[in-house]
PDB file of C-alpha atoms in Angstrom:
ATOM      1  CA  MET A1479      -5.546  11.217 -24.260  1.00 95.00           C
ATOM      2  CA  GLN A1480      -8.291  10.452 -22.047  1.00 98.00           C
ATOM      3  CA  PRO A1481      -8.008  10.494 -17.771  1.00 98.00           C
ATOM      4  CA  LEU A1482      -6.723   7.710 -16.462  1.00 98.00           C
ATOM      5  CA  VAL A1483      -9.457   6.899 -13.658  1.00 98.00           C
ATOM      6  CA  LEU A1484      -8.522   5.335 -10.930  1.00 98.00           C
ATOM      7  CA  TYR A1485     -10.580   3.913  -7.391  1.00 98.00           C
ATOM      8  CA  ASP A1486      -9.758   4.506  -4.059  1.00 98.00           C
ATOM      9  CA  THR A1487     -11.877   3.967  -0.335  1.00 98.00           C
ATOM     10  CA  THR A1488     -12.352   7.048   1.155  1.00 98.00           C
ATOM     11  CA  SER A1489     -11.945   7.500   4.967  1.00 98.00           C
ATOM     12  CA  LYS A1490     -12.362  10.578   7.397  1.00 97.00           C
ATOM     13  CA  LEU A1491      -9.389  11.607   7.253  1.00 97.00           C
ATOM     14  CA  PRO A1492      -8.970  15.296   5.407  1.00 96.00           C
ATOM     15  CA  GLY A1493      -7.556  13.781   2.238  1.00 96.00           C
ATOM     16  CA  ASN A1494      -9.361  10.471   2.422  1.00 97.00           C
ATOM     17  CA  GLN A1495      -6.340   7.593   1.655  1.00 96.00           C
ATOM     18  CA  TRP A1496      -4.784   5.693   3.543  1.00 98.00           C
ATOM     19  CA  SER A1497      -4.585   2.785   2.074  1.00 98.00           C
ATOM     20  CA  PRO A1498      -1.080   1.314   0.853  1.00 98.00           C
ATOM     21  CA  ASN A1499      -2.637  -0.245  -1.780  1.00 98.00           C
ATOM     22  CA  PRO A1500      -3.985   1.819  -3.516  1.00 98.00           C
ATOM     23  CA  ALA A1501      -0.803   4.586  -3.384  1.00 98.00           C
ATOM     24  CA  LYS A1502       0.917   2.189  -4.965  1.00 98.00           C
ATOM     25  CA  PRO A1503      -1.381   2.668  -8.559  1.00 98.00           C
ATOM     26  CA  ARG A1504      -1.212   6.761  -7.637  1.00 98.00           C
ATOM     27  CA  PHE A1505       2.272   7.517  -7.415  1.00 98.00           C
ATOM     28  CA  ALA A1506       3.004   5.079 -10.938  1.00 98.00           C
ATOM     29  CA  LEU A1507       0.798   7.232 -12.620  1.00 98.00           C
ATOM     30  CA  SER A1508       2.039  10.641 -11.354  1.00 98.00           C
ATOM     31  CA  TYR A1509       5.543   9.543 -11.540  1.00 98.00           C
ATOM     32  CA  LYS A1510       4.435   8.551 -15.607  1.00 98.00           C
ATOM     33  CA  GLY A1511       3.211  11.785 -15.987  1.00 98.00           C
ATOM     34  CA  LEU A1512       0.110  10.341 -17.037  1.00 98.00           C
ATOM     35  CA  PRO A1513      -3.745  12.711 -16.498  1.00 98.00           C
ATOM     36  CA  PHE A1514      -6.137  10.076 -14.094  1.00 98.00           C
ATOM     37  CA  VAL A1515      -9.386  10.838 -11.947  1.00 98.00           C
ATOM     38  CA  THR A1516      -9.923   8.681  -7.886  1.00 98.00           C
ATOM     39  CA  VAL A1517     -13.773   7.381  -7.708  1.00 98.00           C
ATOM     40  CA  TRP A1518     -13.184   7.088  -3.364  1.00 98.00           C
ATOM     41  CA  VAL A1519     -15.645   4.457  -2.424  1.00 98.00           C
ATOM     42  CA  GLU A1520     -16.145   3.096   1.050  1.00 98.00           C
ATOM     43  CA  TYR A1521     -14.542   0.656   1.827  1.00 98.00           C
ATOM     44  CA  SER A1522     -18.570  -1.202   2.543  1.00 98.00           C
ATOM     45  CA  GLU A1523     -19.423  -0.059  -1.288  1.00 98.00           C
ATOM     46  CA  ILE A1524     -17.068  -1.678  -3.038  1.00 98.00           C
ATOM     47  CA  ALA A1525     -18.045  -4.281  -3.813  1.00 97.00           C
ATOM     48  CA  THR A1526     -21.098  -3.238  -5.522  1.00 98.00           C
ATOM     49  CA  VAL A1527     -19.205  -0.658  -7.083  1.00 98.00           C
ATOM     50  CA  MET A1528     -16.007  -2.845  -8.545  1.00 98.00           C
ATOM     51  CA  LYS A1529     -19.387  -5.266  -9.826  1.00 97.00           C
ATOM     52  CA  SER A1530     -20.521  -2.667 -11.835  1.00 98.00           C
ATOM     53  CA  ILE A1531     -17.711  -2.182 -13.661  1.00 98.00           C
ATOM     54  CA  SER A1532     -16.783  -5.577 -14.390  1.00 97.00           C
ATOM     55  CA  ALA A1533     -13.645  -5.984 -11.701  1.00 98.00           C
ATOM     56  CA  LYS A1534     -11.954  -8.411 -11.857  1.00 97.00           C
ATOM     57  CA  GLN A1535     -12.267 -10.637  -8.350  1.00 96.00           C
ATOM     58  CA  ILE A1536      -8.880 -11.468  -6.312  1.00 93.00           C
ATOM     59  CA  LYS A1537      -8.701 -14.482  -3.839  1.00 87.00           C
ATOM     60  CA  ARG A1538      -8.497 -13.588  -0.385  1.00 82.00           C
ATOM     61  CA  LEU A1539      -6.442 -15.694   1.649  1.00 73.00           C
ATOM     62  CA  ASP A1540      -9.013 -17.597   2.654  1.00 76.00           C
ATOM     63  CA  GLY A1541      -8.736 -18.715  -1.156  1.00 81.00           C
ATOM     64  CA  SER A1542     -12.582 -17.153  -2.079  1.00 87.00           C
ATOM     65  CA  ASP A1543     -13.265 -14.534  -4.569  1.00 92.00           C
ATOM     66  CA  ALA A1544     -13.045 -10.512  -3.801  1.00 94.00           C
ATOM     67  CA  TYR A1545     -14.047  -7.828  -4.381  1.00 97.00           C
ATOM     68  CA  THR A1546     -11.205  -5.014  -4.126  1.00 97.00           C
ATOM     69  CA  VAL A1547      -9.650  -1.995  -5.034  1.00 98.00           C
ATOM     70  CA  PRO A1548      -7.462  -0.948  -6.079  1.00 98.00           C
ATOM     71  CA  VAL A1549      -8.645  -1.016 -10.123  1.00 98.00           C
ATOM     72  CA  VAL A1550      -7.449   1.281 -12.449  1.00 98.00           C
ATOM     73  CA  SER A1551      -9.938   2.380 -15.710  1.00 98.00           C
ATOM     74  CA  ASP A1552      -8.237   2.740 -18.858  1.00 98.00           C
ATOM     75  CA  PRO A1553     -11.026   4.991 -21.021  1.00 98.00           C
ATOM     76  CA  ASN A1554      -8.130   4.677 -23.943  1.00 98.00           C
ATOM     77  CA  THR A1555      -7.292   1.747 -24.223  1.00 98.00           C
ATOM     78  CA  GLY A1556     -10.881  -0.377 -22.802  1.00 98.00           C
ATOM     79  CA  ALA A1557      -9.421  -1.423 -19.889  1.00 98.00           C
ATOM     80  CA  VAL A1558     -10.397  -2.335 -16.297  1.00 98.00           C
ATOM     81  CA  ILE A1559      -6.926  -3.868 -13.654  1.00 98.00           C
ATOM     82  CA  THR A1560      -7.628  -5.233 -10.702  1.00 98.00           C
ATOM     83  CA  ASP A1561      -4.197  -5.643  -8.471  1.00 97.00           C
ATOM     84  CA  SER A1562      -2.135  -3.408  -7.130  1.00 98.00           C
ATOM     85  CA  LEU A1563       0.746  -5.722  -9.310  1.00 98.00           C
ATOM     86  CA  GLU A1564      -0.732  -6.301 -11.820  1.00 98.00           C
ATOM     87  CA  ILE A1565      -2.054  -2.199 -13.176  1.00 98.00           C
ATOM     88  CA  ALA A1566       1.671  -1.097 -12.340  1.00 98.00           C
ATOM     89  CA  SER A1567       2.738  -3.830 -15.140  1.00 98.00           C
ATOM     90  CA  TYR A1568      -0.538  -2.850 -17.257  1.00 98.00           C
ATOM     91  CA  LEU A1569       0.989   1.046 -16.422  1.00 98.00           C
ATOM     92  CA  GLU A1570       4.379  -0.485 -17.685  1.00 98.00           C
ATOM     93  CA  ARG A1571       3.372  -1.832 -21.390  1.00 98.00           C
ATOM     94  CA  THR A1572       0.942   0.376 -22.221  1.00 98.00           C
ATOM     95  CA  TYR A1573       2.335   3.614 -21.063  1.00 98.00           C
ATOM     96  CA  PRO A1574       7.212   2.939 -21.015  1.00 98.00           C
ATOM     97  CA  GLU A1575       8.387   6.547 -21.203  1.00 96.00           C
ATOM     98  CA  LYS A1576       9.806   7.013 -17.221  1.00 98.00           C
ATOM     99  CA  PRO A1577       9.240   3.265 -16.145  1.00 98.00           C
ATOM    100  CA  ILE A1578       9.298   1.692 -12.381  1.00 98.00           C
ATOM    101  CA  PHE A1579      10.179  -1.934 -14.021  1.00 98.00           C
ATOM    102  CA  PRO A1580      13.512  -0.625 -15.409  1.00 98.00           C
ATOM    103  CA  ASN A1581      16.823  -3.082 -16.695  1.00 96.00           C
ATOM    104  CA  ASN A1582      13.951  -5.504 -17.188  1.00 96.00           C
ATOM    105  CA  SER A1583      13.850  -6.119 -13.623  1.00 98.00           C
ATOM    106  CA  GLU A1584       9.816  -6.281 -13.838  1.00 98.00           C
ATOM    107  CA  ALA A1585      10.211  -9.775 -12.563  1.00 98.00           C
ATOM    108  CA  LEU A1586      12.880  -9.429  -9.644  1.00 98.00           C
ATOM    109  CA  ILE A1587      10.713  -6.626  -7.895  1.00 98.00           C
ATOM    110  CA  ARG A1588       7.902  -8.870  -8.189  1.00 98.00           C
ATOM    111  CA  ALA A1589       9.719 -11.026  -5.894  1.00 98.00           C
ATOM    112  CA  PHE A1590      10.926  -8.535  -4.444  1.00 98.00           C
ATOM    113  CA  ASP A1591       7.172  -7.805  -2.869  1.00 98.00           C
ATOM    114  CA  SER A1592       6.718 -10.530  -1.805  1.00 97.00           C
ATOM    115  CA  ALA A1593      10.247 -10.285   0.277  1.00 98.00           C
ATOM    116  CA  TYR A1594       8.362  -7.498   0.721  1.00 98.00           C
ATOM    117  CA  MET A1595       4.833  -8.153   2.239  1.00 96.00           C
ATOM    118  CA  SER A1596       6.246 -11.490   3.894  1.00 96.00           C
ATOM    119  CA  LEU A1597       8.662  -9.567   6.847  1.00 95.00           C
ATOM    120  CA  ILE A1598       5.422  -6.673   7.285  1.00 95.00           C
ATOM    121  CA  PHE A1599       2.080  -9.492   7.372  1.00 92.00           C
ATOM    122  CA  PRO A1600       2.858 -10.631  10.201  1.00 89.00           C
ATOM    123  CA  ALA A1601       3.810  -8.000  12.108  1.00 92.00           C
ATOM    124  CA  VAL A1602       0.789  -5.187  11.332  1.00 93.00           C
ATOM    125  CA  LYS A1603      -2.170  -6.818  12.836  1.00 92.00           C
ATOM    126  CA  PHE A1604      -1.943  -3.563  14.898  1.00 93.00           C
ATOM    127  CA  VAL A1605      -2.277  -0.973  12.478  1.00 95.00           C
ATOM    128  CA  ILE A1606      -4.870  -2.296  10.411  1.00 96.00           C
ATOM    129  CA  GLY A1607      -6.313  -2.198  13.989  1.00 96.00           C
ATOM    130  CA  ARG A1608      -6.043   1.052  14.134  1.00 96.00           C
ATOM    131  CA  VAL A1609      -7.965   1.047  10.251  1.00 97.00           C
ATOM    132  CA  ALA A1610     -11.529   0.192  11.554  1.00 97.00           C
ATOM    133  CA  GLU A1611     -11.222   4.067  14.403  1.00 97.00           C
ATOM    134  CA  ILE A1612     -10.911   6.388  10.484  1.00 98.00           C
ATOM    135  CA  LEU A1613     -13.011   4.482   8.598  1.00 98.00           C
ATOM    136  CA  SER A1614     -17.622   4.720   8.776  1.00 98.00           C
ATOM    137  CA  PRO A1615     -19.939   2.559  10.772  1.00 98.00           C
ATOM    138  CA  ASP A1616     -20.143   0.313   7.886  1.00 98.00           C
ATOM    139  CA  SER A1617     -17.189   0.669   6.822  1.00 98.00           C
ATOM    140  CA  ALA A1618     -15.685   0.168   9.765  1.00 98.00           C
ATOM    141  CA  LYS A1619     -17.927  -3.420  10.284  1.00 98.00           C
ATOM    142  CA  CYS A1620     -17.258  -4.021   6.610  1.00 97.00           C
ATOM    143  CA  PHE A1621     -13.977  -3.896   7.622  1.00 97.00           C
ATOM    144  CA  ILE A1622     -13.665  -5.822  10.334  1.00 97.00           C
ATOM    145  CA  GLU A1623     -15.201  -8.955   9.879  1.00 95.00           C
ATOM    146  CA  VAL A1624     -13.024  -8.427   6.587  1.00 93.00           C
ATOM    147  CA  ARG A1625     -10.071  -8.707   8.846  1.00 93.00           C
ATOM    148  CA  SER A1626     -10.567 -11.043  10.772  1.00 93.00           C
ATOM    149  CA  LYS A1627     -11.483 -13.584   8.074  1.00 90.00           C
ATOM    150  CA  ASP A1628      -8.190 -13.163   7.226  1.00 88.00           C
ATOM    151  CA  PHE A1629      -6.178 -13.808   9.510  1.00 89.00           C
ATOM    152  CA  ASN A1630      -8.667 -16.215  10.755  1.00 90.00           C
ATOM    153  CA  LEU A1631      -9.006 -13.617  13.753  1.00 92.00           C
ATOM    154  CA  PRO A1632     -11.120 -12.213  16.311  1.00 95.00           C
ATOM    155  CA  TRP A1633     -10.597  -8.446  15.884  1.00 95.00           C
ATOM    156  CA  ASP A1634      -9.771  -8.236  20.095  1.00 92.00           C
ATOM    157  CA  GLN A1635      -6.266  -9.510  19.128  1.00 91.00           C
ATOM    158  CA  PHE A1636      -5.306  -5.927  16.618  1.00 93.00           C
ATOM    159  CA  THR A1637      -6.625  -4.168  19.442  1.00 91.00           C
ATOM    160  CA  SER A1638      -5.389  -5.390  22.124  1.00 84.00           C
ATOM    161  CA  GLU A1639      -2.804  -3.164  24.306  1.00 87.00           C
ATOM    162  CA  GLY A1640       0.131  -3.984  26.844  1.00 89.00           C
ATOM    163  CA  PRO A1641       2.786  -6.766  26.080  1.00 92.00           C
ATOM    164  CA  LYS A1642       1.034  -7.515  22.839  1.00 88.00           C
ATOM    165  CA  ARG A1643       1.180  -4.764  21.387  1.00 91.00           C
ATOM    166  CA  GLU A1644       4.711  -4.835  21.787  1.00 94.00           C
ATOM    167  CA  ALA A1645       5.569  -7.666  20.539  1.00 93.00           C
ATOM    168  CA  GLN A1646       4.293  -6.854  17.614  1.00 93.00           C
ATOM    169  CA  TRP A1647       5.915  -3.256  17.375  1.00 96.00           C
ATOM    170  CA  GLU A1648       8.949  -5.378  17.948  1.00 96.00           C
ATOM    171  CA  LEU A1649       8.477  -7.713  15.126  1.00 96.00           C
ATOM    172  CA  LEU A1650       7.447  -4.551  12.973  1.00 97.00           C
ATOM    173  CA  GLU A1651      10.505  -3.314  14.029  1.00 98.00           C
ATOM    174  CA  LYS A1652      12.192  -6.233  13.113  1.00 98.00           C
ATOM    175  CA  ALA A1653      10.986  -5.944   9.561  1.00 97.00           C
ATOM    176  CA  TYR A1654      11.925  -2.698   8.751  1.00 98.00           C
ATOM    177  CA  ASN A1655      15.994  -3.353   9.801  1.00 98.00           C
ATOM    178  CA  THR A1656      15.555  -6.297   7.336  1.00 98.00           C
ATOM    179  CA  VAL A1657      13.693  -3.622   4.244  1.00 98.00           C
ATOM    180  CA  TYR A1658      17.074  -1.065   6.159  1.00 98.00           C
ATOM    181  CA  ASP A1659      19.596  -3.813   5.280  1.00 98.00           C
ATOM    182  CA  TRP A1660      18.801  -3.970   1.899  1.00 97.00           C
ATOM    183  CA  TYR A1661      18.743  -1.242   0.403  1.00 98.00           C
ATOM    184  CA  GLN A1662      22.081  -0.853   2.635  1.00 97.00           C
ATOM    185  CA  LYS A1663      23.144  -3.411   0.542  1.00 96.00           C
ATOM    186  CA  SER A1664      22.042  -1.422  -2.639  1.00 95.00           C
ATOM    187  CA  ASN A1665      24.562   0.841  -2.705  1.00 91.00           C
ATOM    188  CA  GLY A1666      22.785   4.237  -3.085  1.00 91.00           C
ATOM    189  CA  LYS A1667      19.289   6.120  -2.414  1.00 95.00           C
ATOM    190  CA  TRP A1668      16.442   3.888  -4.266  1.00 98.00           C
ATOM    191  CA  ILE A1669      16.235  -0.999  -3.362  1.00 98.00           C
ATOM    192  CA  MET A1670      18.819  -0.272  -7.232  1.00 97.00           C
ATOM    193  CA  GLY A1671      21.105   1.982  -5.687  1.00 97.00           C
ATOM    194  CA  ASP A1672      21.082   4.915  -7.813  1.00 96.00           C
ATOM    195  CA  THR A1673      17.408   3.623 -10.315  1.00 98.00           C
ATOM    196  CA  PHE A1674      14.142   4.099  -8.792  1.00 98.00           C
ATOM    197  CA  SER A1675      11.667   1.942  -9.559  1.00 98.00           C
ATOM    198  CA  TYR A1676       8.138   0.358  -8.395  1.00 98.00           C
ATOM    199  CA  ALA A1677      10.140  -1.268  -4.919  1.00 98.00           C
ATOM    200  CA  ASP A1678      10.562   2.345  -4.079  1.00 98.00           C
ATOM    201  CA  ILE A1679       7.096   3.041  -4.113  1.00 98.00           C
ATOM    202  CA  ILE A1680       6.408   0.032  -2.639  1.00 98.00           C
ATOM    203  CA  VAL A1681       7.756   0.284   1.070  1.00 98.00           C
ATOM    204  CA  ALA A1682       6.895   4.154   0.559  1.00 98.00           C
ATOM    205  CA  CYS A1683       3.162   3.092   0.813  1.00 98.00           C
ATOM    206  CA  PHE A1684       3.282   1.492   3.273  1.00 98.00           C
ATOM    207  CA  VAL A1685       5.160   3.947   5.548  1.00 98.00           C
ATOM    208  CA  LEU A1686       2.405   6.646   3.647  1.00 98.00           C
ATOM    209  CA  SER A1687      -0.263   4.985   4.999  1.00 98.00           C
ATOM    210  CA  TYR A1688       1.527   4.305   8.230  1.00 98.00           C
ATOM    211  CA  LYS A1689       2.058   8.456   8.925  1.00 98.00           C
ATOM    212  CA  ARG A1690      -2.241   8.559   7.844  1.00 98.00           C
ATOM    213  CA  VAL A1691      -3.493   5.631   9.717  1.00 97.00           C
ATOM    214  CA  MET A1692      -1.000   5.747  13.423  1.00 96.00           C
ATOM    215  CA  LYS A1693      -1.511   8.104  16.476  1.00 96.00           C
ATOM    216  CA  GLU A1694       1.286  10.831  16.596  1.00 97.00           C
ATOM    217  CA  ASP A1695       3.263   9.114  18.767  1.00 97.00           C
ATOM    218  CA  GLU A1696       2.648   5.865  17.362  1.00 96.00           C
ATOM    219  CA  TRP A1697       4.019   7.137  14.186  1.00 98.00           C
ATOM    220  CA  ALA A1698       6.807   9.276  15.530  1.00 98.00           C
ATOM    221  CA  ARG A1699       8.467   6.516  16.496  1.00 98.00           C
ATOM    222  CA  ILE A1700       8.588   4.559  13.427  1.00 98.00           C
ATOM    223  CA  SER A1701       9.863   7.827  12.274  1.00 98.00           C
ATOM    224  CA  SER A1702      12.779   7.023  14.725  1.00 98.00           C
ATOM    225  CA  TRP A1703      14.036   4.060  13.131  1.00 98.00           C
ATOM    226  CA  ASN A1704      17.070   3.998  11.445  1.00 98.00           C
ATOM    227  CA  GLY A1705      17.992   6.538  11.851  1.00 98.00           C
ATOM    228  CA  GLY A1706      14.428   8.468   9.792  1.00 98.00           C
ATOM    229  CA  LYS A1707      15.669   6.651   6.391  1.00 98.00           C
ATOM    230  CA  TRP A1708      11.351   6.194   6.413  1.00 98.00           C
ATOM    231  CA  THR A1709       9.545   9.564   6.650  1.00 98.00           C
ATOM    232  CA  GLN A1710      13.384  10.351   4.834  1.00 98.00           C
ATOM    233  CA  LEU A1711      11.909   7.181   1.568  1.00 98.00           C
ATOM    234  CA  LEU A1712       8.682   8.912   1.617  1.00 98.00           C
ATOM    235  CA  THR A1713       9.964  12.465   1.078  1.00 98.00           C
ATOM    236  CA  ASP A1714      12.181  11.366  -1.587  1.00 98.00           C
ATOM    237  CA  VAL A1715       9.201   8.262  -3.344  1.00 98.00           C
ATOM    238  CA  GLU A1716       6.695  11.505  -2.774  1.00 98.00           C
ATOM    239  CA  LYS A1717       9.184  13.530  -4.741  1.00 98.00           C
ATOM    240  CA  GLU A1718      10.918  11.557  -7.295  1.00 98.00           C
ATOM    241  CA  CYS A1719       7.003  10.882  -8.091  1.00 98.00           C
ATOM    242  CA  ASN A1720       5.458  14.693  -7.925  1.00 96.00           C
ATOM    243  CA  LEU A1721       3.788  14.318  -5.119  1.00 97.00           C
ATOM    244  CA  ALA A1722       5.335  16.391  -2.428  1.00 80.00           C
TER     245      ALA A1722
END
């Protein structure tokens, strides 16, 4: 079997990775034990590289078409798949061993993904503000333009300190209190109780992004929430996916 190719976006951090969405296929590929290699792409060069491999565009929040990562290219089938959730669906159909949508749960997990993103999206502007600090100058400039357009906000709304920043913290903690309640109601280690699934990968990859992108005291704050639930979940999912 030839290794699959995962296209991810690079950074100035050791080990490069920072973005939650490309992390999801990395975790899924590792969980399924599929061989893969990573191609690291500057954020400013995503469109050029994705065009060169004939990747599909996605719809941005304003309705425009855009190239993005993650993209997975599978030389075993010739498939080129864009978007983390569609990659997960492809991997499940093509390589069904060790399911990430167990018990025919893909529709349920798609709904979970939508609900989770709706919860955290309004609360992550200050996290997005931190990302520009870990990118190369050209990529940071491109990132700022894209995210400002996505949210239809000036960049200083992503980097403000004081009461505005604290309000974002309160929103984010409230969101994770809700997710914590979902886990509590599952009566098990995972969102589906005792059954590991892609839903846990979704949550863990955002936690990983916070750990990578945020400052040490900010990460400590998140680590303290819900009795340390999120650091433990990240540890557990990394172990489950053979990434510990």
